[in-house]
mmCIF file of C-alpha atoms and ligand atoms in Angstrom:
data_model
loop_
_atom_site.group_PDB
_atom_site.id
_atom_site.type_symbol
_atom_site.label_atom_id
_atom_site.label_comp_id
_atom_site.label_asym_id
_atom_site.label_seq_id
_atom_site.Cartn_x
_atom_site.Cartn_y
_atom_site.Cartn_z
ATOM 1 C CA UNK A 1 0.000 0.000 0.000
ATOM 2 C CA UNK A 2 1.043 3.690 -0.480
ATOM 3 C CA UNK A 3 1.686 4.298 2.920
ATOM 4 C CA UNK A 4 4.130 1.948 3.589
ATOM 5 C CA UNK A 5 6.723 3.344 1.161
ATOM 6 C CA UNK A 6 6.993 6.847 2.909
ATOM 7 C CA UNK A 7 5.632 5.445 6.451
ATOM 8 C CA UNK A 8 8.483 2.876 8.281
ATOM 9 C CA UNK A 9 7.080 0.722 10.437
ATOM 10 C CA UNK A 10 8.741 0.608 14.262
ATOM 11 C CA UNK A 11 10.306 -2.097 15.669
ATOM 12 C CA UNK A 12 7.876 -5.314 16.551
ATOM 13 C CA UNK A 13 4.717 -3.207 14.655
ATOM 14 C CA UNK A 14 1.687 -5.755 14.514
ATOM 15 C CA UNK A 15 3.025 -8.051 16.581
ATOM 16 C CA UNK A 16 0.775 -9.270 19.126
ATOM 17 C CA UNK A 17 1.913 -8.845 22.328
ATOM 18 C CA UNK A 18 0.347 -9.391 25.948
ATOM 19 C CA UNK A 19 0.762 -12.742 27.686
ATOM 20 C CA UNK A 20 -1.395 -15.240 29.483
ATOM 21 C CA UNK A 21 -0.775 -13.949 33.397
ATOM 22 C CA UNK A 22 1.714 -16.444 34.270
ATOM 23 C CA UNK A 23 4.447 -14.208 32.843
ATOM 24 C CA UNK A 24 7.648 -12.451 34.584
ATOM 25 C CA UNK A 25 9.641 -9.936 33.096
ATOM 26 C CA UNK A 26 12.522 -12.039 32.618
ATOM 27 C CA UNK A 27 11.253 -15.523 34.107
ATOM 28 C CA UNK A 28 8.160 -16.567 33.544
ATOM 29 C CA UNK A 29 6.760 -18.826 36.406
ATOM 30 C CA UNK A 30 3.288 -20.681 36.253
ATOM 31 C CA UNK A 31 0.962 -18.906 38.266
ATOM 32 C CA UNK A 32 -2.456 -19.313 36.268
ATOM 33 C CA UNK A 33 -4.164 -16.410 35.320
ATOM 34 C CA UNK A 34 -7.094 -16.127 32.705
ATOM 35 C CA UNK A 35 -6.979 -13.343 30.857
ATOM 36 C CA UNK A 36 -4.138 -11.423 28.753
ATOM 37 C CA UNK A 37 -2.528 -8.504 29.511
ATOM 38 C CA UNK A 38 -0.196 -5.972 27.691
ATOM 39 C CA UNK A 39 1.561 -2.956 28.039
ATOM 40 C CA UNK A 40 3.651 -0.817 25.957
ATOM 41 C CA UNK A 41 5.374 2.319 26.752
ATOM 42 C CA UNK A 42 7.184 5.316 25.278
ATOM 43 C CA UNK A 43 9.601 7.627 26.019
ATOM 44 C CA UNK A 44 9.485 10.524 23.019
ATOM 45 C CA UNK A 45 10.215 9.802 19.318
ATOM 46 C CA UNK A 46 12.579 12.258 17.410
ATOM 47 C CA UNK A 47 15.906 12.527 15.773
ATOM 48 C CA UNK A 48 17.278 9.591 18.144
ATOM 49 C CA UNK A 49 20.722 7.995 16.339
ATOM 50 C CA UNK A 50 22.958 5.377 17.352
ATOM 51 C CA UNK A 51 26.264 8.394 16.911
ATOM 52 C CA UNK A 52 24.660 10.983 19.046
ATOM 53 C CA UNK A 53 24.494 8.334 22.130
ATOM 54 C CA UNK A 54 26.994 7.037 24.936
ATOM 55 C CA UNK A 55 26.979 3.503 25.876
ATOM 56 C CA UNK A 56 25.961 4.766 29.079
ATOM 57 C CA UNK A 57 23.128 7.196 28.023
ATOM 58 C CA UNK A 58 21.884 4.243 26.022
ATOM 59 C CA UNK A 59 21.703 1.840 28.609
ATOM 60 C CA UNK A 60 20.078 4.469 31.086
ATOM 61 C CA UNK A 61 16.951 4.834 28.662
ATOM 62 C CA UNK A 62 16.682 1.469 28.660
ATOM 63 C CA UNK A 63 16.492 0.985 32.015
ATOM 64 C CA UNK A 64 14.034 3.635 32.869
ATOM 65 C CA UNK A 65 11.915 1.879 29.581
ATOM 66 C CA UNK A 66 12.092 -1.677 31.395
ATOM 67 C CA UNK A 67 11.323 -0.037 34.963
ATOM 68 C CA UNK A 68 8.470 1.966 33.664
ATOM 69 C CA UNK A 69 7.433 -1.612 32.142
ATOM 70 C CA UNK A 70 7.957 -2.939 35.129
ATOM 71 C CA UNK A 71 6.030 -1.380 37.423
ATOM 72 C CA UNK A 72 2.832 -1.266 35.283
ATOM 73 C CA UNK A 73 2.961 -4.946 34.174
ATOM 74 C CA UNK A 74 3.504 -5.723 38.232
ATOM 75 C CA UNK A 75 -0.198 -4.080 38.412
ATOM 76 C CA UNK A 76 -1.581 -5.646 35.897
ATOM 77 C CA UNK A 77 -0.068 -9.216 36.760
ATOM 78 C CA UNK A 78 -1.685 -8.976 40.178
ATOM 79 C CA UNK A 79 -4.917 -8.253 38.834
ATOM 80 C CA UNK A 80 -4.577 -4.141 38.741
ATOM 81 C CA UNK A 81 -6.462 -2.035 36.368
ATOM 82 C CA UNK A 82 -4.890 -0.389 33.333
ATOM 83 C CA UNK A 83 -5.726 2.729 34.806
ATOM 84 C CA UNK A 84 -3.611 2.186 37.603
ATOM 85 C CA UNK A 85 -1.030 0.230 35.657
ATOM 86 C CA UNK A 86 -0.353 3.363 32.972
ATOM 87 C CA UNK A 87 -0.395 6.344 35.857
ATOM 88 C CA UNK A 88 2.405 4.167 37.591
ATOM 89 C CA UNK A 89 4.502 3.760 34.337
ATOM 90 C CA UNK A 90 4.034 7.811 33.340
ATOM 91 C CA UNK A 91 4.677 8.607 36.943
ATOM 92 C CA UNK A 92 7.940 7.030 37.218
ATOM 93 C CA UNK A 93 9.020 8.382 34.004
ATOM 94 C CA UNK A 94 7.767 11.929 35.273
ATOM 95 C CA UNK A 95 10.473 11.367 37.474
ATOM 96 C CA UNK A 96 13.201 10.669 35.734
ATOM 97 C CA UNK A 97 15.067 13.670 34.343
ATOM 98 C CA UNK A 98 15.728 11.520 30.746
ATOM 99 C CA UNK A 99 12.563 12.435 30.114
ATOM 100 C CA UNK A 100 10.831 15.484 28.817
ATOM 101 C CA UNK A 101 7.917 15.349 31.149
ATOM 102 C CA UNK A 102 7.588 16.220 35.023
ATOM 103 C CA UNK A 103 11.544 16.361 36.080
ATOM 104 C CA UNK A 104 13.512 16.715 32.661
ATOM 105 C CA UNK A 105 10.254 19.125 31.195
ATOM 106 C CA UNK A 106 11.428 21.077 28.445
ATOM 107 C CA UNK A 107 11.659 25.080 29.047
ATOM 108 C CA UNK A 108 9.640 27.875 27.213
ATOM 109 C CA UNK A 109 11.026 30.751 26.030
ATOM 110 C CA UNK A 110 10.767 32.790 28.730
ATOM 111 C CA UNK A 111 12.405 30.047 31.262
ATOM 112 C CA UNK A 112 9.885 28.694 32.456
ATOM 113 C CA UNK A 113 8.100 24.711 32.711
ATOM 114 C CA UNK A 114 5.200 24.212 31.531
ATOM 115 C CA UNK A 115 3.550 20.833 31.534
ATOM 116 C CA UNK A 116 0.836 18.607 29.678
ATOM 117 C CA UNK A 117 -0.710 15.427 30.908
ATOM 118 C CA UNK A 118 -3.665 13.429 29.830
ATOM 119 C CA UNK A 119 -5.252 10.299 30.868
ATOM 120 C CA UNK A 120 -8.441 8.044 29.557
ATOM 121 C CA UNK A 121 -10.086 5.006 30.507
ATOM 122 C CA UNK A 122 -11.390 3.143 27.922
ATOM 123 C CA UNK A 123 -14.056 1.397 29.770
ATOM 124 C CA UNK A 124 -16.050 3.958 30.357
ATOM 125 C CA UNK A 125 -14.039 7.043 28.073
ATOM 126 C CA UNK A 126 -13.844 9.018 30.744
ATOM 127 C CA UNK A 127 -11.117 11.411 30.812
ATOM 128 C CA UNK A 128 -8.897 13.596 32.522
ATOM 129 C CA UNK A 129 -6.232 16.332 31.313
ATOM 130 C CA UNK A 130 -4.112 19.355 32.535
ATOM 131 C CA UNK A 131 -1.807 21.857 30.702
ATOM 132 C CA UNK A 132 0.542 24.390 31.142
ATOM 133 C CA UNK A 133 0.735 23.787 34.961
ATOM 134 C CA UNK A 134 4.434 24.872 36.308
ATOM 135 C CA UNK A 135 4.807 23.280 39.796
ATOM 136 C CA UNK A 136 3.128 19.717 39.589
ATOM 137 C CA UNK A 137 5.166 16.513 40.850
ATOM 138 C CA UNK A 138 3.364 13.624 38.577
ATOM 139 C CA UNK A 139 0.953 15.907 36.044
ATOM 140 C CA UNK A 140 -0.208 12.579 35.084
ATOM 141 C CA UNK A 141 -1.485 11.748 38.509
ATOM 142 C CA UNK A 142 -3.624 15.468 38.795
ATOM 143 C CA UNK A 143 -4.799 14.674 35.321
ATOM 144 C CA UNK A 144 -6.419 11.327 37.094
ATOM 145 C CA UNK A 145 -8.113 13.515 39.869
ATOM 146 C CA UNK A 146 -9.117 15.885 37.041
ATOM 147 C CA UNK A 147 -10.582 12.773 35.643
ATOM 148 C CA UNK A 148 -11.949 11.463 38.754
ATOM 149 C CA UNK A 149 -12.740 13.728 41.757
ATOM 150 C CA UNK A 150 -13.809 17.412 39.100
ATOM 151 C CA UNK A 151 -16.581 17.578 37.327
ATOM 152 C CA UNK A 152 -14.660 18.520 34.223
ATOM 153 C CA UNK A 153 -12.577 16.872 31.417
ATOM 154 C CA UNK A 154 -9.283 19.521 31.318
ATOM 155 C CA UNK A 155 -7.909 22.526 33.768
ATOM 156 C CA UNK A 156 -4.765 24.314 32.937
ATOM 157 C CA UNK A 157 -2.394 26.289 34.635
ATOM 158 C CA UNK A 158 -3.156 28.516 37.721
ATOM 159 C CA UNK A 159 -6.670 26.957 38.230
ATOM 160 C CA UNK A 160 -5.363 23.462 37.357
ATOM 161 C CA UNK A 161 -2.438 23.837 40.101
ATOM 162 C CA UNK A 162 -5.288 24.750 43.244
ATOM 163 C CA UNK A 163 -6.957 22.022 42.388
ATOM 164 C CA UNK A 164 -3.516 19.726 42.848
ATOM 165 C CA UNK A 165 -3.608 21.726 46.247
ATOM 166 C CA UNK A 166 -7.487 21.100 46.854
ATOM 167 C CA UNK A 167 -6.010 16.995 46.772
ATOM 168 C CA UNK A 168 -2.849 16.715 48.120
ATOM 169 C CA UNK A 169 -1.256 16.245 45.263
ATOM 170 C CA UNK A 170 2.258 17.226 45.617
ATOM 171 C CA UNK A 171 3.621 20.530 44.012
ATOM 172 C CA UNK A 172 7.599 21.507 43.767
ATOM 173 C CA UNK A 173 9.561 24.572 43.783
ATOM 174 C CA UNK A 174 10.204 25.591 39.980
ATOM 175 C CA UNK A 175 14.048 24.430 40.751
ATOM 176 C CA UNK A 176 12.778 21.152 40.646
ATOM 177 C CA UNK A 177 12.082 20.820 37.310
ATOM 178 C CA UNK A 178 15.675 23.015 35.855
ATOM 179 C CA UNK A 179 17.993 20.854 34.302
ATOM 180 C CA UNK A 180 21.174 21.580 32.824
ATOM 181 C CA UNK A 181 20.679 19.468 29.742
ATOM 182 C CA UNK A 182 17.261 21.274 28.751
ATOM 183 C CA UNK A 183 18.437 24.525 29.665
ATOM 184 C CA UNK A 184 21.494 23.993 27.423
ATOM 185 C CA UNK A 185 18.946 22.988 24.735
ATOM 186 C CA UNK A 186 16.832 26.240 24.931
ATOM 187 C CA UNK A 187 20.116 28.076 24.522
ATOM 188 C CA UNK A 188 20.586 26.482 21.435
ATOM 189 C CA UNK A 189 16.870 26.604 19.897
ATOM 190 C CA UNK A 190 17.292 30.087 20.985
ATOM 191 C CA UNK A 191 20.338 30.891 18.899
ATOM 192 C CA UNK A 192 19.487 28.641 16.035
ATOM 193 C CA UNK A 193 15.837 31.108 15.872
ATOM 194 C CA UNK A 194 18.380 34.204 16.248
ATOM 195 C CA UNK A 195 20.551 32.978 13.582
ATOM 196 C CA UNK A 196 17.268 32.094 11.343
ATOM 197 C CA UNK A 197 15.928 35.685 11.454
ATOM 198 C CA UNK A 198 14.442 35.242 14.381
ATOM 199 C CA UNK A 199 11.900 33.168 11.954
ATOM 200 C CA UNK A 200 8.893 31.314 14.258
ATOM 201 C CA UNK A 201 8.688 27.799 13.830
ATOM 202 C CA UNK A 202 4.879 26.187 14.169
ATOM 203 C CA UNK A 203 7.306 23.502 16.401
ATOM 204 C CA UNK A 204 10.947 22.760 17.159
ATOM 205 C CA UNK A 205 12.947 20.742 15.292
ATOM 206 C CA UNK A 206 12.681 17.264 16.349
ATOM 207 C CA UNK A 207 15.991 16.818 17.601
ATOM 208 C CA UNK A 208 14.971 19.567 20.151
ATOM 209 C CA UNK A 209 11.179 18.023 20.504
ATOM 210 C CA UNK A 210 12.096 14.336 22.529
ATOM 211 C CA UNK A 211 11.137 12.768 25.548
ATOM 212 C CA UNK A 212 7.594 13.067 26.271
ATOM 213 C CA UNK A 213 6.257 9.687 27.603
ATOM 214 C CA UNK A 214 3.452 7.376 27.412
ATOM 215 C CA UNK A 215 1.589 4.620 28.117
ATOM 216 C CA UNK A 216 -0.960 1.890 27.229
ATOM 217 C CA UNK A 217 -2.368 -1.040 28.635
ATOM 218 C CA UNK A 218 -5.107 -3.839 28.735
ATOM 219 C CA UNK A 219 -5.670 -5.572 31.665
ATOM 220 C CA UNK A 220 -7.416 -8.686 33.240
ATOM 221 C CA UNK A 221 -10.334 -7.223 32.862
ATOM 222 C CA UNK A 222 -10.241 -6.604 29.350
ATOM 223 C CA UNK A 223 -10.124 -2.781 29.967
ATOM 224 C CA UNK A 224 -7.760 -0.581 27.638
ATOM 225 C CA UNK A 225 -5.998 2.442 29.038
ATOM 226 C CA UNK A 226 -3.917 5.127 27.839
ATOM 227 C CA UNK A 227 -1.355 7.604 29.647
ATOM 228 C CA UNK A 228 0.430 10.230 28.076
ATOM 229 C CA UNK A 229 2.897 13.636 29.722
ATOM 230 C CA UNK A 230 5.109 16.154 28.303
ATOM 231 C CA UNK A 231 6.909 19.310 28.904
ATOM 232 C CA UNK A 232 6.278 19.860 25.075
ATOM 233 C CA UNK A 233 8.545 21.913 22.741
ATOM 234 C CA UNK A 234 11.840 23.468 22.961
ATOM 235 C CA UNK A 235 11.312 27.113 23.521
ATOM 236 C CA UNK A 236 7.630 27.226 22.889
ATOM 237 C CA UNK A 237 5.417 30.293 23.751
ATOM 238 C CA UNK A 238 4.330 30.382 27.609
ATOM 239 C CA UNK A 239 1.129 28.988 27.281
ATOM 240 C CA UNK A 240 1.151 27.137 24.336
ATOM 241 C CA UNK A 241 -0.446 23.213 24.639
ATOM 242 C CA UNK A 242 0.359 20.475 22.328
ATOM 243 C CA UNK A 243 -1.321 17.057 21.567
ATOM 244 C CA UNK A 244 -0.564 15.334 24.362
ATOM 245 C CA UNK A 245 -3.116 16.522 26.826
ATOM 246 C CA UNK A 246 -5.790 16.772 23.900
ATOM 247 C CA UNK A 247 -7.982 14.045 24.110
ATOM 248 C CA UNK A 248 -8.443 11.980 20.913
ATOM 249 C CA UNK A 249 -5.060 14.361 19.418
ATOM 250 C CA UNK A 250 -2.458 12.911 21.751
ATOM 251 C CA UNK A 251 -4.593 10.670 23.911
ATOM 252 C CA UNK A 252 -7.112 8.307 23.186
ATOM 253 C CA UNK A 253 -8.724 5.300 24.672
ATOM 254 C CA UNK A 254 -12.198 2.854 24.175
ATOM 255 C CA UNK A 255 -12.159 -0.558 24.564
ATOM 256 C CA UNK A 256 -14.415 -0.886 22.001
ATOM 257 C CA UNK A 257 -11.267 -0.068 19.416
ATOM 258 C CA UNK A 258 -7.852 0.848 21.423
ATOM 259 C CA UNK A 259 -5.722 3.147 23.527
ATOM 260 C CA UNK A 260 -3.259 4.969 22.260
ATOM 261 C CA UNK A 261 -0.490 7.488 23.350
ATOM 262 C CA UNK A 262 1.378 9.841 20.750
ATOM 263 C CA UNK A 263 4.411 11.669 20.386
ATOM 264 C CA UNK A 264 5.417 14.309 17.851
ATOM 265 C CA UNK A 265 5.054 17.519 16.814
ATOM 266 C CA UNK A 266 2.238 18.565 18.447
ATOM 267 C CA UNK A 267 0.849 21.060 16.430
ATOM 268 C CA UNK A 268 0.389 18.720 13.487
ATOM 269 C CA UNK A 269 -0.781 15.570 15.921
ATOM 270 C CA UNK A 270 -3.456 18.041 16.986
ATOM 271 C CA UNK A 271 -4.870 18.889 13.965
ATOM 272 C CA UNK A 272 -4.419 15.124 12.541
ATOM 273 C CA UNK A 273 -6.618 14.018 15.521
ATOM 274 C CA UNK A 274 -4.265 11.181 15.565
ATOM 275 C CA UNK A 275 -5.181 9.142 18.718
ATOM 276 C CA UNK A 276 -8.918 9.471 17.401
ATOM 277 C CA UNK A 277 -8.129 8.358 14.006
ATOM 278 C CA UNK A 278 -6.907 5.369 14.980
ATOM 279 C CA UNK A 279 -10.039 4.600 16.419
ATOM 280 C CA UNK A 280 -12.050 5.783 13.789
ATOM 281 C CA UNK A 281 -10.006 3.936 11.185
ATOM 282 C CA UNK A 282 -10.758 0.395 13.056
ATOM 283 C CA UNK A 283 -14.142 0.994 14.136
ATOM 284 C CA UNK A 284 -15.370 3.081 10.415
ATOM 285 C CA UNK A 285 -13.361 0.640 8.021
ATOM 286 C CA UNK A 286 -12.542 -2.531 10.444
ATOM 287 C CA UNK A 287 -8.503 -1.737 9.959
ATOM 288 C CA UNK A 288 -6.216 -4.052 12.238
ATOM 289 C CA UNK A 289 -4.462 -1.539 15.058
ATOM 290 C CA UNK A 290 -1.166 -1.710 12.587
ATOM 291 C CA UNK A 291 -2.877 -0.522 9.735
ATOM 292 C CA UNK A 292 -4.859 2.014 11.290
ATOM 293 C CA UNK A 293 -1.643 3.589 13.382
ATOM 294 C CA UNK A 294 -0.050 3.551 10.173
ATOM 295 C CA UNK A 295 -2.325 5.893 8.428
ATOM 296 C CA UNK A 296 -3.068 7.821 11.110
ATOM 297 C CA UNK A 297 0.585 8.581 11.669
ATOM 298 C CA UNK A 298 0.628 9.280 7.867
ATOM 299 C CA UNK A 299 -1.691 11.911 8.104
ATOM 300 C CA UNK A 300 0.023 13.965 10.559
ATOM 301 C CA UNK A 301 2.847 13.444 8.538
ATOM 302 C CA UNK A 302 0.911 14.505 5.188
ATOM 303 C CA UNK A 303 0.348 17.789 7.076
ATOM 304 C CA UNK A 304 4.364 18.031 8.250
ATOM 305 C CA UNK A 305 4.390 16.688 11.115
ATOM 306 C CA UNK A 306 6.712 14.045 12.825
ATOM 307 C CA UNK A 307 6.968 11.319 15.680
ATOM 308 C CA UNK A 308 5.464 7.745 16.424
ATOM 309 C CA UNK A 309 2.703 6.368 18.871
ATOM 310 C CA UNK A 310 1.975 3.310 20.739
ATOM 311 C CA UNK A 311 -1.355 1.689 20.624
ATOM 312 C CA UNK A 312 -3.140 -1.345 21.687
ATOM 313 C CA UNK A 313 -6.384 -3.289 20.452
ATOM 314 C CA UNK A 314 -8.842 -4.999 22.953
ATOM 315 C CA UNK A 315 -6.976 -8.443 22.467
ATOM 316 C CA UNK A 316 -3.856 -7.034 23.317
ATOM 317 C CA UNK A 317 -2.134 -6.295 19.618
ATOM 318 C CA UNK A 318 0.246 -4.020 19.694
ATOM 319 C CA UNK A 319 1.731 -1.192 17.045
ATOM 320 C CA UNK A 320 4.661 1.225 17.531
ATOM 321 C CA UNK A 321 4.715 3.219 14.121
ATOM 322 C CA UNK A 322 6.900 5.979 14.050
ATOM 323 C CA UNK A 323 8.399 8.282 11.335
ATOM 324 C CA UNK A 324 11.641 9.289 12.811
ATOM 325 C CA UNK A 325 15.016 8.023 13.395
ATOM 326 C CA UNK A 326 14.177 6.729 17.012
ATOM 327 C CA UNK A 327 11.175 6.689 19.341
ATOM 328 C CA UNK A 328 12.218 5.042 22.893
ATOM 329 C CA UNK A 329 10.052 2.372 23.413
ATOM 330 C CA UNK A 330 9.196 -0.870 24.796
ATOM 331 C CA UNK A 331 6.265 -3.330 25.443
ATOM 332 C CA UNK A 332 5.256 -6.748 26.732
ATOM 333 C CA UNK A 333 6.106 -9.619 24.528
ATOM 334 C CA UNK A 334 4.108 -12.763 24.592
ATOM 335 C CA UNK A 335 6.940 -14.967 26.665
ATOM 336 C CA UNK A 336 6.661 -12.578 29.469
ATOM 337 C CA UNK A 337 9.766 -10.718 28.321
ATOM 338 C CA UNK A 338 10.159 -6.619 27.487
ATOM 339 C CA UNK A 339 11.554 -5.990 24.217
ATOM 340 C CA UNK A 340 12.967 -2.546 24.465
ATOM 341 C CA UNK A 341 13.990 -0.366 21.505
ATOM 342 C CA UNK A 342 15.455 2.973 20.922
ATOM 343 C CA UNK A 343 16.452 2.821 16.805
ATOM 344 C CA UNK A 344 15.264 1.890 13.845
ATOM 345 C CA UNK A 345 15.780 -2.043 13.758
ATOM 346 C CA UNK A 346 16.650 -4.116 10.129
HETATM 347 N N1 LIG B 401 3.825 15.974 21.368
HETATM 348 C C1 LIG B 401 4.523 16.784 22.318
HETATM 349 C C2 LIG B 401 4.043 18.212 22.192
HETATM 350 O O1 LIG B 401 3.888 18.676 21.061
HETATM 351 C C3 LIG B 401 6.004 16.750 22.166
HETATM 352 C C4 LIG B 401 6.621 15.373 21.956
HETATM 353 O O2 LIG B 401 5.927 14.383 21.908
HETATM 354 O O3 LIG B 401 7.840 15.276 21.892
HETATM 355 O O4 LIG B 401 3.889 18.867 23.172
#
């Protein structure tokens, strides 16, 4: 098909994954269990190349990958719900300062953080978002009470960060989220817009667009999930939201079709309505989750845009599309092993 020639497909695309609940991460042992489970996350897609990495750096995403893995397959091995097993995953990722998102956010052009975080349940497609919020710990966790203790779908900013105090969920000092490496990359964006004119860019570069993280999952129950948090672009406007918090742009979940978490260039994920598509692509026209991802990914791309996204079906097939060099990622494989991947694999 036509998409295929311009479209690569990621590492392990299509490939069913989710295991009978006997599994372990690295040794499976036979407790019975009915139902499958699955679980894939990510960790940003962009201009990711063997070259630009240590040995060290390299195996440090990987570990966070496997941990993130880890934790939410735990949940969903003892019977957990997907909801529970995809804030865990995001969470400890929100932590970890690889990551654009909580910790390692990205910074806006006037210094600050400013952070995105959506969440959905596919059993009943409710949902729960926040943006531009400067001061949460785990935006992925107050997008959860958004979801489950307001009365609304999405807060943002000031408004969004009382509420966080209204439930105890923990704030931080702005320090928290400075790090050298991001500051060192606003620097840069900054000098490569000077050097450009001073010429505004709908969205960074990808190499300076990486590390937002995700989450899907299917558990026991047969419920889908999806998790997704960012500190969005390099340099980007105070106030400016991408895809990720945007429900059925960079977050999207039914069990009736999927869940599914994207990463890219927000801008053009947004008006793609890529998380939705997917749906809409295997509920309209009965696509598998591989072929839909596919096209959906296409059509941000049609429009410019860049990046990858993890989805799952309602048996627990998985599909990792992505259009750039690298998207970190890893999911559940049917032995009860994680199969992590940074690059582009043969
Ligand atoms: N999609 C995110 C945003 O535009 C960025 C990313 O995924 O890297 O905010």
């Amino acid at each position: 098909m036509k998409w295929l020639t311009f479209l690569h497909l990621g590492f392990l695309a299509l490939i069913p994954v989710g295991i009978p609940i006997y599994a372990q991460t690295s040794s499976p042992s036979p407790n019975m269990i009915s139902h499958k489970i699955a679980m894939v996350v990510h960790g940003g897609a962009g201009t990711i190349e063997p070259h630009s990495m240590t040995p060290e750096l390299e195996k440090e995403y990987r570990a966070a990958i496997e941990s993130a893995l880890r934790v939410g397959t735990g949940i969903l091995e003892k019977g957990g719900s997907s909801l529970d097993a995809v804030e865990a995953a995001v969470r400890l990722l929100e932590d970890d300062p690889h990551f654009n998102a909580g910790r390692g956010a990205d910074f806006t052009s006037a210094g600050t953080n400013e952070m995105d975080a959506a969440i959905m349940d596919g059993r009943t497609r409710a949902a729960g978002a926040v943006a531009s919020v400067q001061h949460v710990r785990n935006p992925i966790t107050l997008a959860r009470a958004v979801m489950e203790k307001s009365k609304h779908v999405f807060l943002v900013g000031a408004g969004a960060e009382e509420f966080a105090r209204q439930h105890n969920i923990a704030l931080m000092d702005a320090k928290y989220f400075w790090t050298q490496r991001r500051w060192d990359e606003l620097q840069k964006e900054k000098a490569a817009e000077k050097a450009a004119g001073g010429e505004k860019r709908a969205a960074a570069p990808e190499e300076r667009r990486l590390g937002t993280v995700g989450a899907v999952a299917l558990d026991q129950n047969g419920n889908l999930a999806a998790a997704t948090s960012t500190g969005g672009t390099t340099n980007k406007l105070p106030g400016r939201v991408g895809d990720s918090p945007i429900i059925g742009a960079g977050t999207f979940s039914d069990n009736k079709s999927c869940a599914v978490s994207c990463t890219g260039d927000g801008e053009f994920f947004i008006r793609a309505s890529v998380a939705h598509e997917v749906a809409v692509l295997m509920e309209e026209r009965h696509l598998s989750v591989g072929e839909a991802a596919e096209i959906a990914l296409a059509n941000a791309q049609k429009l410019g845009g860049t990046g990858g996204l993890i989805a799952l079906d309602k048996d627990g097939n998985a599909a990792l599309p992505f259009n750039t060099s690298g998207m970190y990622r890893g999911q559940l494989m049917l032995d009860g092993k994680f199969a992590i991947a940074i690059y582009r694999e043969p």
